XYZ file of N, CA and C in Angstrom:
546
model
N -158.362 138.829 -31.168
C -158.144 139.420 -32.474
C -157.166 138.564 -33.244
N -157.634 138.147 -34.765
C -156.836 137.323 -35.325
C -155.177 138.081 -35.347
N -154.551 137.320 -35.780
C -152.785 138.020 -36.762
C -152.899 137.125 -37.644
N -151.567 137.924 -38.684
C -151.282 137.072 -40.062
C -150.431 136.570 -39.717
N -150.021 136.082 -38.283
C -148.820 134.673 -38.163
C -149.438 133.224 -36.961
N -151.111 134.205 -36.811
C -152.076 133.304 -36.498
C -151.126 132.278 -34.944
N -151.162 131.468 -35.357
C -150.331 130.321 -34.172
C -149.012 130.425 -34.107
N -148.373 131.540 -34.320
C -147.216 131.182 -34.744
C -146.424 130.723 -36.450
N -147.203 130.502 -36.977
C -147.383 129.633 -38.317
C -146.677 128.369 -38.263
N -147.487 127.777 -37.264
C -147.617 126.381 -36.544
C -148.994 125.694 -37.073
N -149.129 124.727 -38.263
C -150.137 123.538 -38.169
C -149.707 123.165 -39.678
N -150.739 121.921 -40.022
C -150.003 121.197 -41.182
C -150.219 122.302 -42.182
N -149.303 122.077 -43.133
C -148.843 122.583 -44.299
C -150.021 123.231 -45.241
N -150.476 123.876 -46.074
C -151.001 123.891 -47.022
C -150.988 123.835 -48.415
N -151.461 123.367 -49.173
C -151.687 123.398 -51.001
C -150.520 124.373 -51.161
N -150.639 125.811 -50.650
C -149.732 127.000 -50.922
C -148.588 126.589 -50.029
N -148.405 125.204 -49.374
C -146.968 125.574 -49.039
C -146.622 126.318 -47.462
N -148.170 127.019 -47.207
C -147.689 128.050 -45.930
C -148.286 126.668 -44.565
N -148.039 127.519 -43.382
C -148.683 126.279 -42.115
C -150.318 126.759 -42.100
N -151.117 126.258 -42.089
C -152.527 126.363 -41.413
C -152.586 127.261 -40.745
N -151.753 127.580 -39.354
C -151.774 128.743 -38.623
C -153.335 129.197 -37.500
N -154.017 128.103 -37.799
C -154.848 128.630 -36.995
C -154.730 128.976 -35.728
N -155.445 129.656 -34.753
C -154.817 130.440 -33.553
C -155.355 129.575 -32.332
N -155.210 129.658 -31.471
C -155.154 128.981 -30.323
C -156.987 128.379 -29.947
N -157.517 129.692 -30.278
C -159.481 129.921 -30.159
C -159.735 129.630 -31.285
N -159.199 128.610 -32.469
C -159.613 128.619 -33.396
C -160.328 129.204 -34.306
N -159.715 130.562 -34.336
C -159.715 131.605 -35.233
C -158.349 131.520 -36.410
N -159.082 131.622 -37.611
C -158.105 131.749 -38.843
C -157.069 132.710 -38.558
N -155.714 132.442 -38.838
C -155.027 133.476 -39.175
C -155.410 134.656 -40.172
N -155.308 136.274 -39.890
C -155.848 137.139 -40.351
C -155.618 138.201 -40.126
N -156.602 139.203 -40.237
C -156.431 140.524 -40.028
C -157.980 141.443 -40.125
N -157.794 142.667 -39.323
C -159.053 143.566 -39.012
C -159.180 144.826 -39.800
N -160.156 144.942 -41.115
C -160.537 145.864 -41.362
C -161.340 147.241 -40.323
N -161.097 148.377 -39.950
C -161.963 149.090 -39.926
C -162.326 150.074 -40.854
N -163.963 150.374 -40.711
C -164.121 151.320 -41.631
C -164.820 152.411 -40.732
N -164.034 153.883 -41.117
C -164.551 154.837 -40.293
C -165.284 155.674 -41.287
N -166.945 156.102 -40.630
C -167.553 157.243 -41.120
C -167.669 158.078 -39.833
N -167.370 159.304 -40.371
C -167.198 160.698 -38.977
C -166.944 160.097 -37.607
N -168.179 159.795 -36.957
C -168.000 158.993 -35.643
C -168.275 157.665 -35.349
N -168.488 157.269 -36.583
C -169.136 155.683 -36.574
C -167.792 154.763 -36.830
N -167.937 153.600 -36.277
C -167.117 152.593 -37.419
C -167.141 151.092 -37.254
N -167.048 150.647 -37.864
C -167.295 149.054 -38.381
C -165.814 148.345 -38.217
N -166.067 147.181 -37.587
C -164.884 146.526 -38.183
C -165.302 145.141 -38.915
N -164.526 144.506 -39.328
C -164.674 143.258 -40.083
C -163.147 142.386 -40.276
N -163.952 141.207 -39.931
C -162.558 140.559 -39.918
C -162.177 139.366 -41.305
N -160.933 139.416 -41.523
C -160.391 138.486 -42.982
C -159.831 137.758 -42.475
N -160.329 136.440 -43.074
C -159.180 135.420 -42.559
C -158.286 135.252 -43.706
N -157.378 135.486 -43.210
C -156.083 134.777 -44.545
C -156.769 133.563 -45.270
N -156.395 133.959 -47.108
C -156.395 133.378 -47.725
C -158.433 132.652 -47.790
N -159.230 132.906 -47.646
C -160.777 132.696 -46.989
C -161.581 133.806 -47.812
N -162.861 133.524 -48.617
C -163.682 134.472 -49.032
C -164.190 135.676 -48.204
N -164.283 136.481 -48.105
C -164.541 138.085 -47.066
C -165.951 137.231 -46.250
N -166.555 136.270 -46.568
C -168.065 135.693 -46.014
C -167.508 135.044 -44.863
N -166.370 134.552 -45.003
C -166.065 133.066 -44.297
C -165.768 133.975 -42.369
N -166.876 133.932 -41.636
C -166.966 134.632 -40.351
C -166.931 134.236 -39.365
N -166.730 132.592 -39.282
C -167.191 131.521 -38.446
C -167.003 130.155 -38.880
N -166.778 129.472 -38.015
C -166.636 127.842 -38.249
C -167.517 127.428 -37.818
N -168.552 126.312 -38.112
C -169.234 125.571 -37.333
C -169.364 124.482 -37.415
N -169.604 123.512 -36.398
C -168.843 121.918 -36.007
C -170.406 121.431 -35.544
N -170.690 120.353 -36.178
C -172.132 119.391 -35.958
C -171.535 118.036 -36.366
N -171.830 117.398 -35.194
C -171.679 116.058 -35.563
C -171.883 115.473 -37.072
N -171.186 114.491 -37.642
C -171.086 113.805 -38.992
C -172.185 113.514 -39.112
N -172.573 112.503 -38.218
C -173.850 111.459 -38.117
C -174.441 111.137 -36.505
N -176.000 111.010 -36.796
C -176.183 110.723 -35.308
C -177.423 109.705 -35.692
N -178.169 108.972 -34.424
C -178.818 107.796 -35.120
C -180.544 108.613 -34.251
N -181.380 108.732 -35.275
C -182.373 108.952 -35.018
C -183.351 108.547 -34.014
N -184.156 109.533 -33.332
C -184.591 108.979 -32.551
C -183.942 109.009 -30.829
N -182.183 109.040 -31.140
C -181.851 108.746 -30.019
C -181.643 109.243 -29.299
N -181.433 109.802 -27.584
C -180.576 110.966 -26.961
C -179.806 111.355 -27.267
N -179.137 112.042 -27.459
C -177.334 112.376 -27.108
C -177.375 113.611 -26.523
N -175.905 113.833 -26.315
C -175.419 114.617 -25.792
C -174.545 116.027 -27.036
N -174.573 115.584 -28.114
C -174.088 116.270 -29.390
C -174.471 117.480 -29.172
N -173.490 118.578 -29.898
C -174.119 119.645 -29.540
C -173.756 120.556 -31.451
N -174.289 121.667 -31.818
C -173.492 122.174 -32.677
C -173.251 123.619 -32.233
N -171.579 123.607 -32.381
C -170.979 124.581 -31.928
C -170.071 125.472 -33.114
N -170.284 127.159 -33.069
C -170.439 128.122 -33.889
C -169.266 128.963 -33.135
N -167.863 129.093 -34.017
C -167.243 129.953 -33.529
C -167.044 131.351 -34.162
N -167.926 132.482 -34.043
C -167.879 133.566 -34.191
C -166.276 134.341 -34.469
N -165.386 134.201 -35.350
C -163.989 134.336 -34.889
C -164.152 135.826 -34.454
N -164.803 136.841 -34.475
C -165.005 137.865 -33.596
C -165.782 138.342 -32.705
N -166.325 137.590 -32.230
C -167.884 137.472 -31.587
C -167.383 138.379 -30.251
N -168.679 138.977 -29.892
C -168.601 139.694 -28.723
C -169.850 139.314 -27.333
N -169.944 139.642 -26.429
C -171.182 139.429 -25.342
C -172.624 139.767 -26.191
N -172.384 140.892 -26.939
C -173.457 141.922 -27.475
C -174.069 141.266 -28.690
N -173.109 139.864 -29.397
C -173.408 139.406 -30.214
C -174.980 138.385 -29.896
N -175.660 137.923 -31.301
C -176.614 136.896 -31.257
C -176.258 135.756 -32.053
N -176.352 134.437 -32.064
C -176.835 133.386 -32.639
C -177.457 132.736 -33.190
N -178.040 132.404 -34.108
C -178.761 131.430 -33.895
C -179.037 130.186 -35.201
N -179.700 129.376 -35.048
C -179.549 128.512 -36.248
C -180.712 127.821 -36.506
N -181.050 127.082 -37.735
C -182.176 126.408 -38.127
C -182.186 125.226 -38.774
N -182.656 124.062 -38.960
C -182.269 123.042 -39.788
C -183.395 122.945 -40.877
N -183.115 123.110 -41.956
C -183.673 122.374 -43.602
C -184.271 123.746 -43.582
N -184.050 125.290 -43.480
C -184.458 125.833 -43.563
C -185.571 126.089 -42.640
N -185.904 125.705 -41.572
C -187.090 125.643 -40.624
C -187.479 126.829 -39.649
N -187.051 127.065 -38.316
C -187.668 128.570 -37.402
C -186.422 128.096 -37.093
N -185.867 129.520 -36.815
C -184.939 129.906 -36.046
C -184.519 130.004 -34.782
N -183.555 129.254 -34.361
C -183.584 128.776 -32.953
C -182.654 129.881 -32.385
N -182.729 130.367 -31.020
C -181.082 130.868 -30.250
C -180.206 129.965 -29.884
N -179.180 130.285 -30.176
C -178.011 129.564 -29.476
C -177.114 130.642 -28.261
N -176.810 129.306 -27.603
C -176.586 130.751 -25.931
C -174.846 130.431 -26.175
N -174.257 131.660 -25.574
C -172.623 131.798 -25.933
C -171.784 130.878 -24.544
N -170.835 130.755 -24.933
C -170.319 129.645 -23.620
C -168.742 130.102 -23.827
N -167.838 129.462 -22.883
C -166.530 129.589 -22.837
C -165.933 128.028 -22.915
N -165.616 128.071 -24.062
C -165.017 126.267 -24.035
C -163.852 126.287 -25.017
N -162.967 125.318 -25.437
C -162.383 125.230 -26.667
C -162.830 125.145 -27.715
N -162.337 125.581 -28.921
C -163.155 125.158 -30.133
C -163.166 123.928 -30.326
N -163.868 123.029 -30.926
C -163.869 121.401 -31.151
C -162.969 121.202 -32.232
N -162.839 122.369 -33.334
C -162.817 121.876 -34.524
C -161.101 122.237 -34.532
N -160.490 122.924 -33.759
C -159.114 123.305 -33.418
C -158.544 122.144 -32.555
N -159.648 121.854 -31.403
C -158.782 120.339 -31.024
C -158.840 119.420 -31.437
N -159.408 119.230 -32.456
C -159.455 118.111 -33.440
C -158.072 117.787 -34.124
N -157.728 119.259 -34.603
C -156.459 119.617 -35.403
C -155.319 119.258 -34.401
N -155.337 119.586 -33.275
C -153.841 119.233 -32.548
C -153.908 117.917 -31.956
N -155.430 117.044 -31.810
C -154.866 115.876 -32.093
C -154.853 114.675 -32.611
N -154.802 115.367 -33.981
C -154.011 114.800 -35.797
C -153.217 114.434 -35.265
N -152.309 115.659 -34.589
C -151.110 115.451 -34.448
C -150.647 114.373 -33.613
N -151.081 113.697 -32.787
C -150.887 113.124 -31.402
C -150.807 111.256 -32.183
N -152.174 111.767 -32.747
C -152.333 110.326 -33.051
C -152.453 109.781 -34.735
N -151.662 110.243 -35.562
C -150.777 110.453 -37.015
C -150.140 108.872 -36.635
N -149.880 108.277 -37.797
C -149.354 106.979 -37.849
C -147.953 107.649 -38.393
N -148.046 108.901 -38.940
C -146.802 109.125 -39.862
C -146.799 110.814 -39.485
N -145.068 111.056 -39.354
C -144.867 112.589 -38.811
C -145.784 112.906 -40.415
N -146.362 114.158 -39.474
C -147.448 115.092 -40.184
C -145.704 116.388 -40.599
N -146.327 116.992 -41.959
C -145.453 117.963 -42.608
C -145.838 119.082 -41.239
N -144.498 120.505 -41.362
C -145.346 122.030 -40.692
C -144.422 121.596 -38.911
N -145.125 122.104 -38.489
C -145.047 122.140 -36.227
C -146.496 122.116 -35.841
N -146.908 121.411 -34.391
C -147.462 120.535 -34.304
C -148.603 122.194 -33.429
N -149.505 122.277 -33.814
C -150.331 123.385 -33.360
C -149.842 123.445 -31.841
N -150.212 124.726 -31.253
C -150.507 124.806 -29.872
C -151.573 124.185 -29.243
N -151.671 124.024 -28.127
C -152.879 123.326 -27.229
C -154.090 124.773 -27.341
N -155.312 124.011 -27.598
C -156.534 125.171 -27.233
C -156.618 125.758 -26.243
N -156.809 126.696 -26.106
C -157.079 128.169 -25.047
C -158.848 127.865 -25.051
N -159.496 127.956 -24.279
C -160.513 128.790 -23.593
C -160.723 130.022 -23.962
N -161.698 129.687 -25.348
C -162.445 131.075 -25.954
C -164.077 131.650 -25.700
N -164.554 132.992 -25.390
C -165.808 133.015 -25.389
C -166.782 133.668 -26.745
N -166.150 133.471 -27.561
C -166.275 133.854 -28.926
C -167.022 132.326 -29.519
N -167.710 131.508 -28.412
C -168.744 130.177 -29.302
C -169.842 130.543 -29.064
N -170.649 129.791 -29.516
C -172.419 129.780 -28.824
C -172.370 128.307 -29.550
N -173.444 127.831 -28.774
C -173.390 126.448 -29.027
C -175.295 126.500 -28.925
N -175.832 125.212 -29.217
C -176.861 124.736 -29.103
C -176.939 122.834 -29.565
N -177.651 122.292 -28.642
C -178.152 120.960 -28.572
C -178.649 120.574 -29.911
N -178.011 119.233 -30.323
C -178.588 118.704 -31.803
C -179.333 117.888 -31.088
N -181.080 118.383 -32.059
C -182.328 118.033 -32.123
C -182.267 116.493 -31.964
N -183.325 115.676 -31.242
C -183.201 114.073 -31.629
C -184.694 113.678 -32.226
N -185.469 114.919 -33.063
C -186.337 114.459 -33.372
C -186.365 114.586 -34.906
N -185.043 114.720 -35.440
C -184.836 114.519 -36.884
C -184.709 113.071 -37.493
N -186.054 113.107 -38.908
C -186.128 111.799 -39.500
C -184.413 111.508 -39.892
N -184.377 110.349 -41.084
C -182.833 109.473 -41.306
C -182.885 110.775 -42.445
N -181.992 110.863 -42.909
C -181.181 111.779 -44.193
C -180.010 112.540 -43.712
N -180.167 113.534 -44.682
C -179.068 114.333 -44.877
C -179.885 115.643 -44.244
N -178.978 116.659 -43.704
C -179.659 117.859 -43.073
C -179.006 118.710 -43.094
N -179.636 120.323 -43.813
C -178.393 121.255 -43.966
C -178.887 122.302 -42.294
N -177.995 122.106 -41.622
C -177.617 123.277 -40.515
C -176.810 124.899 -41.091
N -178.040 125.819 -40.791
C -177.686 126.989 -41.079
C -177.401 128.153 -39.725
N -176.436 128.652 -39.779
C -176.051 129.822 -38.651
C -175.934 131.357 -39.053
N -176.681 131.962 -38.748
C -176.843 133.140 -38.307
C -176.009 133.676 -37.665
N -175.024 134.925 -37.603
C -174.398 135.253 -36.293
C -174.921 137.257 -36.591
N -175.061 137.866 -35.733
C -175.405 138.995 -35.858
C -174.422 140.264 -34.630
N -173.749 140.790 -35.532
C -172.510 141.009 -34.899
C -172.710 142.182 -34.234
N -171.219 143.098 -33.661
C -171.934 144.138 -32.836
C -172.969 145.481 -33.596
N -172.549 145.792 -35.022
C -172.510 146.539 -35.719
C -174.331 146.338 -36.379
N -174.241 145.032 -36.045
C -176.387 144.937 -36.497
C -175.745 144.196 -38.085
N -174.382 143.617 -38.737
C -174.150 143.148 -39.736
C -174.397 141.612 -39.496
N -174.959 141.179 -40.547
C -175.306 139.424 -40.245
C -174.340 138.479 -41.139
N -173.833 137.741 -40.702
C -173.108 136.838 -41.343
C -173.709 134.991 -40.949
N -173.354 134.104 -42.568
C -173.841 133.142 -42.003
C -172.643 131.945 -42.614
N -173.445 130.859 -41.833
C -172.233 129.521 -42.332
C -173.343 128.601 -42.791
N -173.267 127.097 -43.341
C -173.693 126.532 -43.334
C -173.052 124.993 -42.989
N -173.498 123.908 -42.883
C -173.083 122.857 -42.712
C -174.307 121.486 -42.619
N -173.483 120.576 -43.417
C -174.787 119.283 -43.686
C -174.121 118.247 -42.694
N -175.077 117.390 -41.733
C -174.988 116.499 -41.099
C -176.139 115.451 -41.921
N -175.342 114.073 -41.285
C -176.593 112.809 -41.324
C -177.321 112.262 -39.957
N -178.494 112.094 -40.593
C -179.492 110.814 -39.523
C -179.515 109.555 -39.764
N -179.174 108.512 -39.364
C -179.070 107.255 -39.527
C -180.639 106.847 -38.756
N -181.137 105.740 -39.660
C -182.407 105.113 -38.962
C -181.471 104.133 -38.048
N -182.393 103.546 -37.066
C -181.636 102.012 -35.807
C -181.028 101.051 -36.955
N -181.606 100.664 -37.908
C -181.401 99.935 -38.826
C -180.121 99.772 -39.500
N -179.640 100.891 -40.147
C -178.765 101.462 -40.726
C -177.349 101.677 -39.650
N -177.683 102.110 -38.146
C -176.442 102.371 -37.322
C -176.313 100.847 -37.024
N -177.370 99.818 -37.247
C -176.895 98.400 -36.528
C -176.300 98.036 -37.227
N -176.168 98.263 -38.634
C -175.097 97.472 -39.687
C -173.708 98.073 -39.628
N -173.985 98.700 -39.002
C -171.788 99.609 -38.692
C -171.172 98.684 -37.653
């Protein structure tokens, strides 16, 4: 469950001045609406300072070179995700794939702590905590049978409540051609 002091209010600085704060499972600093009818109730989660949509992060490689194996994966962190939850995602608008849930770090949180490590120049704020082992991801394998362009990756997450929330995110395909000139 997020808080509004998130990490401590530990990571670089923001526009407003406050720390980043993201939390250990790379969940936004925040807070939990519930809404009760008689015996029912909903919750929903806010991330500080984030549009009421923003439900999830999701991390897909920049660029990958067509055609080729890898090992890339794109990974979807549900910041409230449960066992009961679903996944899933599609590229350019296409069929909808599942994505299966896993226990790992977020990518996009250890990315952030190590800015810190390897900064040519002290970074503003305190230096995040180390990632925790969250089961709030689902992940799925990036396709290697996408032509060269640009590609919008869309996520689905369908929470306990039967409410759907989504993210989006654009990756590139490089032809052989194009990755040999880097």
């Amino acid at each position: 469950m997020g808080t509004p002091s998130g990490d401590w209010y530990k990571g670089t600085m923001t526009e407003a001045g406050l720390p980043d704060a993201t939390m250990r499972d790379g969940s936004p600093n925040g807070y939990l609406f519930l809404q009760i009818s008689g015996t029912d109730y909903r919750t929903r989660y806010k991330a500080a300072g984030q549009p009421a949509e923003y439900q999830m992060e999701v991390f897909a490689p920049k660029v990958i070179e067509a055609g080729k194996r890898t090992s890339a994966q794109f990974i979807a962190n549900f910041f409230v995700g449960a066992a009961d939850n679903s996944l899933r995602y599609r590229i350019n608008g296409g069929k909808w794939q599942p994505m299966r849930q896993i226990e790992s770090v977020d990518p996009t949180y250890f990315l952030k702590t190590f800015a810190w490590d390897v900064a040519d120049e002290v970074l503003t704020g305190r230096r995040p905590s180390n990632p925790v082992l969250t089961d709030h991801l689902w992940t799925a394998n990036v396709p290697t049978d996408l032509p060269a362009g640009t590609h919008t990756l869309e996520v689905e997450a369908t929470d306990s409540y039967g409410q759907k929330h989504q993210a989006t995110r654009t990756f590139r395909v490089v032809g052989a051609a194009e990755a040999m000139q880097r």
